[in-house]
Coordinates of N, CA and C in Angstrom, one line a residue:
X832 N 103.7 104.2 101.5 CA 104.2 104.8 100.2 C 103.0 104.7 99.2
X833 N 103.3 105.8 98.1 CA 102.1 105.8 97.0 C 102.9 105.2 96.2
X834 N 102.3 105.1 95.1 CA 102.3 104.0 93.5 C 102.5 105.2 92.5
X835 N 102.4 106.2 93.1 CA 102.7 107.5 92.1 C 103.6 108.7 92.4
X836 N 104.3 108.3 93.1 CA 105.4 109.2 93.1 C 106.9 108.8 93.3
X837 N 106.7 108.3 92.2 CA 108.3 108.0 91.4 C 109.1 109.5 91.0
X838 N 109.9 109.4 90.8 CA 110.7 110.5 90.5 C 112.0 109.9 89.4
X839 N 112.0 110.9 88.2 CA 112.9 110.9 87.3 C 114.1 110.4 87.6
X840 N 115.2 109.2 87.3 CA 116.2 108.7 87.4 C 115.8 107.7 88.4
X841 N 114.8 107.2 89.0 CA 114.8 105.8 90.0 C 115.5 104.9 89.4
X842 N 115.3 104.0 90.0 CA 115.8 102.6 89.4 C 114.0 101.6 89.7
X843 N 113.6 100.9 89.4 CA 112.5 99.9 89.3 C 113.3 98.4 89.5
X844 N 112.9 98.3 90.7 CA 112.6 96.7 91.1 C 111.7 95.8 91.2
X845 N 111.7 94.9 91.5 CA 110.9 93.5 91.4 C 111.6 92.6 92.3
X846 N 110.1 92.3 93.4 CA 111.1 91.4 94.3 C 110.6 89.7 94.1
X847 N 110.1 89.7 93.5 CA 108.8 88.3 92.9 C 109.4 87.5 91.4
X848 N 109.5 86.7 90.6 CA 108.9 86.5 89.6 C 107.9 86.3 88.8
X849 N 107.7 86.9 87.6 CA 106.8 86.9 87.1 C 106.2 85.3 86.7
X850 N 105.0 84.8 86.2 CA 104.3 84.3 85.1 C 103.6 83.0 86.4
X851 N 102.7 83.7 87.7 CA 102.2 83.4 88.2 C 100.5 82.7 87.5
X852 N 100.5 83.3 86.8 CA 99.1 83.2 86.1 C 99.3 82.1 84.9
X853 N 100.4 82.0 84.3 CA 100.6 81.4 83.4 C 100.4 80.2 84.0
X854 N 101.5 79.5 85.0 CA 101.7 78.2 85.7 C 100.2 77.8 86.1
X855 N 99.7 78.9 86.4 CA 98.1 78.4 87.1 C 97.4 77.5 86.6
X856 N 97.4 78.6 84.6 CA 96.6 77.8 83.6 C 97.1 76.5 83.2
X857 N 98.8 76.4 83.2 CA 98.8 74.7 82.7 C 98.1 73.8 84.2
X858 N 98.2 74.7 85.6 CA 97.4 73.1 86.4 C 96.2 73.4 85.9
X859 N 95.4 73.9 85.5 CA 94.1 73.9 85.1 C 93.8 72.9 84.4
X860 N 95.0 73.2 82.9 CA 95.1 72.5 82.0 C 95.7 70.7 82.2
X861 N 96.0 70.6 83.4 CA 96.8 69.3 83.6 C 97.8 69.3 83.3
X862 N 98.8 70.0 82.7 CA 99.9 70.3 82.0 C 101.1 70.7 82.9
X863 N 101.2 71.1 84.1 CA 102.2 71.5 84.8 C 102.9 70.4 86.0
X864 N 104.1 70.5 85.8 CA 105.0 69.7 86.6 C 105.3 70.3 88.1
X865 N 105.0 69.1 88.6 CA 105.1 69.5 90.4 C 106.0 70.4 90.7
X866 N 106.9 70.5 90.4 CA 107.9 71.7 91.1 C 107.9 72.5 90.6
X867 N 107.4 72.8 89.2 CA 106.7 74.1 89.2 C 105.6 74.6 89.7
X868 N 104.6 73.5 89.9 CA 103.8 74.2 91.0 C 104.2 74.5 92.2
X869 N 105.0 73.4 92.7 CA 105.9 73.8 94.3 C 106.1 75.1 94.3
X870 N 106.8 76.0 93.5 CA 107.9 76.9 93.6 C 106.4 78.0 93.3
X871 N 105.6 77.9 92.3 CA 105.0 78.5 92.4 C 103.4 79.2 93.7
X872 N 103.3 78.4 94.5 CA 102.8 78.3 95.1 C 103.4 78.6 96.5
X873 N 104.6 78.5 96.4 CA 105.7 79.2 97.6 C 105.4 80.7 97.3
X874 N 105.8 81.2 96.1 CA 105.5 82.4 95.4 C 104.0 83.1 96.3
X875 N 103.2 82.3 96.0 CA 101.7 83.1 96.2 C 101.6 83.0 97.4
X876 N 102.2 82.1 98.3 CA 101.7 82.1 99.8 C 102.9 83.1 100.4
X877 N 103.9 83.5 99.8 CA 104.6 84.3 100.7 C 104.3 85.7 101.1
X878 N 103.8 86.2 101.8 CA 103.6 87.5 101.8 C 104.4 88.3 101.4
X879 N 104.3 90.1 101.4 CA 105.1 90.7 100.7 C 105.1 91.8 102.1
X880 N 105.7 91.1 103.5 CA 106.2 91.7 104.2 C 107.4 93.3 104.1
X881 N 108.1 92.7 103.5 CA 109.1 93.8 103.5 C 108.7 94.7 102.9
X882 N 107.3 95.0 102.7 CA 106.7 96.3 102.0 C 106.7 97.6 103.1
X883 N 106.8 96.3 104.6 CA 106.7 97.6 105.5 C 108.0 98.1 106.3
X884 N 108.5 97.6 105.9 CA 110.5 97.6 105.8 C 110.9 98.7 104.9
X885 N 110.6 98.7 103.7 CA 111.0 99.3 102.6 C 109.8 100.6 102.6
X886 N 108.9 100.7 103.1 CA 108.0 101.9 103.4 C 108.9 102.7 104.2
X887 N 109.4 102.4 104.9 CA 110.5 103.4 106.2 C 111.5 104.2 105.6
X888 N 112.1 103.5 104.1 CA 113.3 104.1 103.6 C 112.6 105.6 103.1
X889 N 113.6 106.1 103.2 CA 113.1 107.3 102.3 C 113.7 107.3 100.7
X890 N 114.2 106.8 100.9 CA 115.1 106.2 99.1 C 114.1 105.9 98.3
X891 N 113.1 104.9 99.0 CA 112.1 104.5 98.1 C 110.7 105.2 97.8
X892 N 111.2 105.5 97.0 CA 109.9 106.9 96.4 C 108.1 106.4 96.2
X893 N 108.4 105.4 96.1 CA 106.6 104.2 95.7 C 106.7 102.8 94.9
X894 N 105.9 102.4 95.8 CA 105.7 101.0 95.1 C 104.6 100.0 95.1
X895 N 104.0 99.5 94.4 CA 102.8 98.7 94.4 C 103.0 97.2 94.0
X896 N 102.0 96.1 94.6 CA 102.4 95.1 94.6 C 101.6 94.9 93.1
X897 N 101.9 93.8 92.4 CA 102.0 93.0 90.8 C 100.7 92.1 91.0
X898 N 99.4 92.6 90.9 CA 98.4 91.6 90.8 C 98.0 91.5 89.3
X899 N 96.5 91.5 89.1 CA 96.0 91.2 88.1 C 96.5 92.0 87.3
X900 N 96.8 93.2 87.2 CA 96.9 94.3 85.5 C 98.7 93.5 85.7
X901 N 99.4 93.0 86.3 CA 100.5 92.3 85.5 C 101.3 93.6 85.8
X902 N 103.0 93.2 85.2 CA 103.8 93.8 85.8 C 103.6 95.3 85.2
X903 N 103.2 95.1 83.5 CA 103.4 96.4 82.9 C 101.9 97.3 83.4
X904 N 101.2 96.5 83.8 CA 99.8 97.6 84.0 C 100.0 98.5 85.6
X905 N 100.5 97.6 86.4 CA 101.2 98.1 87.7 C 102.0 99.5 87.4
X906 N 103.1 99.0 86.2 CA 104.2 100.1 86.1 C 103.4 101.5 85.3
X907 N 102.6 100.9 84.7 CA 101.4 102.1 83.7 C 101.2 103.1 84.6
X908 N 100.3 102.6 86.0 CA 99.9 103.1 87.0 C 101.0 104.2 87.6
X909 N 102.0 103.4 87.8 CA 102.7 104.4 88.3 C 103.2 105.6 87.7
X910 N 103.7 105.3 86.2 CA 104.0 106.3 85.7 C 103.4 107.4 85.4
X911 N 101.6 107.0 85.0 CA 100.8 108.0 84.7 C 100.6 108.7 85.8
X912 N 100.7 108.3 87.3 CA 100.4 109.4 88.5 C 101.2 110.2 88.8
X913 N 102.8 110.4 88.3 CA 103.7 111.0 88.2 C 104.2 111.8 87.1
X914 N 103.2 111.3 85.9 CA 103.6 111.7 84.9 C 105.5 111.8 83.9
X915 N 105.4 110.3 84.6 CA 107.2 109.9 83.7 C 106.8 108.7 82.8
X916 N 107.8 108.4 82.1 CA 107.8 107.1 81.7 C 108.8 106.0 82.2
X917 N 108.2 104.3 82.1 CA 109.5 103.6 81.8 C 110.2 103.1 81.2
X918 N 111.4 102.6 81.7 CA 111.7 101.3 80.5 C 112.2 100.3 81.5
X919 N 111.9 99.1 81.1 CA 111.6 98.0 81.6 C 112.9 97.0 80.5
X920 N 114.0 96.3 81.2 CA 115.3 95.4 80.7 C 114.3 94.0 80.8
X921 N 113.9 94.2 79.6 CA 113.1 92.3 79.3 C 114.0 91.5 79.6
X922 N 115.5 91.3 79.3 CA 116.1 90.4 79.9 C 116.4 90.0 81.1
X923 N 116.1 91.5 82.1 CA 116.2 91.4 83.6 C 115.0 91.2 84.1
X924 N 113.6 90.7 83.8 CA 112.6 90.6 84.3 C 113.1 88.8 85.2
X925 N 112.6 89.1 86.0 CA 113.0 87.7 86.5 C 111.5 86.8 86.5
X926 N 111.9 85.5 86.0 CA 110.4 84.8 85.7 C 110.4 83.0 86.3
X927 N 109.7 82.7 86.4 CA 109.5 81.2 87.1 C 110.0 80.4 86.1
X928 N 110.7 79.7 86.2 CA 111.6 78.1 85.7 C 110.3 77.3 85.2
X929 N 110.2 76.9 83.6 CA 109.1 76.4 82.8 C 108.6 76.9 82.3
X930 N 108.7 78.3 82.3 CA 107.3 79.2 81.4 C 107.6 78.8 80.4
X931 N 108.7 79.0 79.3 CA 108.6 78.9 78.2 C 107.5 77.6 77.9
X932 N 108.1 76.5 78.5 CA 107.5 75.1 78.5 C 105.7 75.6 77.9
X933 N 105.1 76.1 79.1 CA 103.8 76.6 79.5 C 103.6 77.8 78.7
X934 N 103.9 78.5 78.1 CA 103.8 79.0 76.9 C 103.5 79.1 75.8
X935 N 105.0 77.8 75.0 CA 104.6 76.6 74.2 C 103.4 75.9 73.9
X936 N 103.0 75.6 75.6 CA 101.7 74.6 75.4 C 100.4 75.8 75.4
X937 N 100.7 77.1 75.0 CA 99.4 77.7 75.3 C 98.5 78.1 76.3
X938 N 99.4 78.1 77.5 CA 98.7 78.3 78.9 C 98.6 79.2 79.1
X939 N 97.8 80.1 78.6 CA 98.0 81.7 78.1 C 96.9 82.0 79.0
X940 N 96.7 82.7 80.4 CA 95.5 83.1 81.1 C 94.5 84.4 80.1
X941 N 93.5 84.0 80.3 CA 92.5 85.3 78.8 C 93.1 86.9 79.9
X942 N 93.8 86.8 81.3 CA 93.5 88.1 81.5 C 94.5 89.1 81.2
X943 N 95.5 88.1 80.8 CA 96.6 89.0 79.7 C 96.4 89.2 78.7
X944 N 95.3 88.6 77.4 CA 95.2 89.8 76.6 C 94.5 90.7 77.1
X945 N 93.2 90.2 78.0 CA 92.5 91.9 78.8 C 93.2 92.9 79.3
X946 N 94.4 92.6 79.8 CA 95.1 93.6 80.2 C 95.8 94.1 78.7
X947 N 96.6 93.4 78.2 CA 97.2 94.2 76.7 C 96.2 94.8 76.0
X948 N 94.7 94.5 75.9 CA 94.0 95.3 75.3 C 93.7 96.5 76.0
X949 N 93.5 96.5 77.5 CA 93.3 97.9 78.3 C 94.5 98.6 78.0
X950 N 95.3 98.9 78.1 CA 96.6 99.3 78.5 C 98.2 99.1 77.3
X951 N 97.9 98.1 76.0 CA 98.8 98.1 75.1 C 98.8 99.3 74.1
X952 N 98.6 100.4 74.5 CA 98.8 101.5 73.4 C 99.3 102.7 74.3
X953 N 99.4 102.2 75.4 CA 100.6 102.8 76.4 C 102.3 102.6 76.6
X954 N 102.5 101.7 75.7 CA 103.4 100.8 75.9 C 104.5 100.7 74.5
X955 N 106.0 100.4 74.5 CA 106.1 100.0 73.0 C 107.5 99.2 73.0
X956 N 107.9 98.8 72.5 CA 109.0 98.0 72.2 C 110.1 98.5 71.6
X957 N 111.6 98.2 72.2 CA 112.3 99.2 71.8 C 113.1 97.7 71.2
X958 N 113.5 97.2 70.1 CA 114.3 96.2 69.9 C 115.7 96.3 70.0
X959 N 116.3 97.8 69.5 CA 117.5 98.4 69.6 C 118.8 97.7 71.5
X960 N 117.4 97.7 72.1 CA 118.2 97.8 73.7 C 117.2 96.4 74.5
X961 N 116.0 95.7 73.8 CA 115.7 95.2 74.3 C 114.8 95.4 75.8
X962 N 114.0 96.5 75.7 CA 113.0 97.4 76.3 C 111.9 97.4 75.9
X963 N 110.8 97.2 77.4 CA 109.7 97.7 76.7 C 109.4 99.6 77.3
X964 N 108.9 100.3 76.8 CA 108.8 101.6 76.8 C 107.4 101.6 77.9
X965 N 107.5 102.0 79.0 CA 105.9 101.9 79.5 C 105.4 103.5 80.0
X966 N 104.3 103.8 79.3 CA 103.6 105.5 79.4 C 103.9 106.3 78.2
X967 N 103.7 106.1 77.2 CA 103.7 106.5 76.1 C 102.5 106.9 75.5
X968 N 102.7 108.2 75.0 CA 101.3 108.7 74.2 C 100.6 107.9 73.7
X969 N 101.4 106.8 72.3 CA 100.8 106.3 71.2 C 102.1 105.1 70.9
X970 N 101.9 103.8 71.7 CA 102.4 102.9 71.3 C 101.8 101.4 71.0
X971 N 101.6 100.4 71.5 CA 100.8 99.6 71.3 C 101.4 98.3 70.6
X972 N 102.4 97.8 70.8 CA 103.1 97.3 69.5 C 104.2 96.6 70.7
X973 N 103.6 95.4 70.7 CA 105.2 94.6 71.8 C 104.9 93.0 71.4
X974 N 105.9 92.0 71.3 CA 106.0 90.8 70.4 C 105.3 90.4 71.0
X975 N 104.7 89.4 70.9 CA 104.1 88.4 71.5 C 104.6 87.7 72.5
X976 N 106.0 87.3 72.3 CA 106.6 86.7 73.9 C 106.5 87.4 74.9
X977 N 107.0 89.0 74.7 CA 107.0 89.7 75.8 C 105.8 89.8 76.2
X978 N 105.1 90.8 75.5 CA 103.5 90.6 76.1 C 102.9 89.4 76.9
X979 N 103.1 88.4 76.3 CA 102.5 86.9 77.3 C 103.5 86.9 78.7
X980 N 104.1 87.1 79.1 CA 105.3 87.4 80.4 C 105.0 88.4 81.0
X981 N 104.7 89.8 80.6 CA 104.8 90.8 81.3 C 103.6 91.3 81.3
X982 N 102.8 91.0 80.6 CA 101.3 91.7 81.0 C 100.4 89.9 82.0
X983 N 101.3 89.3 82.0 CA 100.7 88.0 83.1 C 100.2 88.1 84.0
X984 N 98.9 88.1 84.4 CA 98.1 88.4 85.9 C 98.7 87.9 86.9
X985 N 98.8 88.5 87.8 CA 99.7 87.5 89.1 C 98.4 87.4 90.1
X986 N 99.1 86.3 91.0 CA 98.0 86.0 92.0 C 99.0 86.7 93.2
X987 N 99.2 87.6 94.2 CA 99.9 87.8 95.0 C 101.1 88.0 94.7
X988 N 101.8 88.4 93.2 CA 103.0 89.0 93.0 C 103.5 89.7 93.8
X989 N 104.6 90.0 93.4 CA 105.8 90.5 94.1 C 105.5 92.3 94.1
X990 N 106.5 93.3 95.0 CA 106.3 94.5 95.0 C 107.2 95.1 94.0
X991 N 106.3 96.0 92.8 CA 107.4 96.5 92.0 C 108.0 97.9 92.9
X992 N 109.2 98.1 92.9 CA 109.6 98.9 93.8 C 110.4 100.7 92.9
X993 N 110.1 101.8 93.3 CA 110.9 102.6 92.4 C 112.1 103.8 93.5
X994 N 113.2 103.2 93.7 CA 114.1 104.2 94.2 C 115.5 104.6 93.9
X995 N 115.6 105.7 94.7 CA 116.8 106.4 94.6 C 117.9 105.0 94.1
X996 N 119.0 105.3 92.9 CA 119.7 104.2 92.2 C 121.1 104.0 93.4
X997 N 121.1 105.1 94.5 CA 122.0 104.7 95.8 C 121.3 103.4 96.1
X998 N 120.4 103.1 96.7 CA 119.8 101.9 97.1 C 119.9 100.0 96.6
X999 N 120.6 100.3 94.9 CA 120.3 99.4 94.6 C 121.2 97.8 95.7
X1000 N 122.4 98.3 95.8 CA 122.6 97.5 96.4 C 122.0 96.6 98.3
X1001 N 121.3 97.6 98.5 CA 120.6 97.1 99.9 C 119.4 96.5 99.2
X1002 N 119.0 97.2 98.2 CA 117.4 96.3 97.9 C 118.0 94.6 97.4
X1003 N 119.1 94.9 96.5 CA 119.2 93.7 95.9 C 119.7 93.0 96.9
X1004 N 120.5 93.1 98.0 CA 121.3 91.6 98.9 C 120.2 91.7 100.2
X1005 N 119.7 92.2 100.6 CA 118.9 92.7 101.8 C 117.2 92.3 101.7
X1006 N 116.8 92.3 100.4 CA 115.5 92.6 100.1 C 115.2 91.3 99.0
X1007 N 116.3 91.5 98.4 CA 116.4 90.0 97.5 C 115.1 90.1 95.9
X1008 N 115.5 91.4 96.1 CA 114.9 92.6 94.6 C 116.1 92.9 93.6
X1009 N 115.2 92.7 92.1 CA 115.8 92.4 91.2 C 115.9 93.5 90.4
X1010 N 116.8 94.2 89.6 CA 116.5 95.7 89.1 C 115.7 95.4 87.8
X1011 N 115.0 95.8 87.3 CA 114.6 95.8 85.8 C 114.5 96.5 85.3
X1012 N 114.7 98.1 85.5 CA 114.2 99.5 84.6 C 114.9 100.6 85.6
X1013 N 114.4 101.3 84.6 CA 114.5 102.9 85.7 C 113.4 103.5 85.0
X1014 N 113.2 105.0 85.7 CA 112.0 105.6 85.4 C 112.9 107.0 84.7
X1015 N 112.2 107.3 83.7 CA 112.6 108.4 82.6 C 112.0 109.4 82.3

């Protein structure tokens, strides 16, 4: 499958949690508690096998896995090679247990603002619905919480996934993928 040919009305999944990069910097920092690293480090060593499971469907229109440009620079990608946009359910992003914690303390990896600088004026914040807007002419403008969570470099993230919204139920109990958006 390509990373660019989504099609109007998908649904967008996530089979990973986000803030891989975050957890990194508090062990850097000495700051992170063991079972957050545990869990996090289950995260990075699992492969993302069922990419070749989910390549076979035809439901699933494209998907790319969540490294360094973070969840929203992945979804940028996608959108601009298809030329749609998304919107992305901040509340449905699914994220690793402590971030706030690691947040708090500033465990901010530098490659999330590099990425919100490359790529935050593609982007915008809808407060009305709790969305971020991703592929936008002229946006640029998303709070600070969200941005440190969703533009988060991952080390071996998860596959963001874009298909037919029949699907949702086999990706979610089968695949053990999270919905967060659709494409517009």
């Amino acid at each position: 499958k390509k990373n660019n040919t989504i099609q109007k009305g998908d649904l967008l999944f996530l089979t990973k949690p986000l803030g891989i990069g975050i957890v990194g910097t508090a062990v850097k920092k000495g700051l992170a508690e063991k079972e957050h690293v545990g869990l996090t480090l289950q995260l990075m060593t699992r492969l993302n096998t069922e990419g070749v499971r989910l390549a076979s469907l035809p439901e699933v229109h494209a998907m790319t896995d969540v490294t360094g440009f973070g969840l929203l620079g992945h979804c940028l990608e996608m959108v601009e090679g298809s030329g749609c946009t998304a919107r992305i359910r901040i509340d449905d992003v699914p994220l690793i247990p402590g971030l706030e914690k690691y947040i708090a303390l500033d465990c901010i990896p530098g490659g999330t603002y590099r990425n919100f600088d490359s790529y935050g004026h593609r982007l915008a914040f809808s407060a009305a619905d709790n969305t971020v807007i991703v592929g936008i002419p002229e946006g640029g403008t998303l709070p600070d919480p969200v941005k440190l969570r969703l533009c988060d470099p991952q080390t071996s993230g998860g596959l963001l996934i874009a298909a037919d919204p029949g699907l949702k139920d086999v990706l979610e109990k089968d695949y053990g993928a999270t919905c967060i958006g659709e494409i517009c």
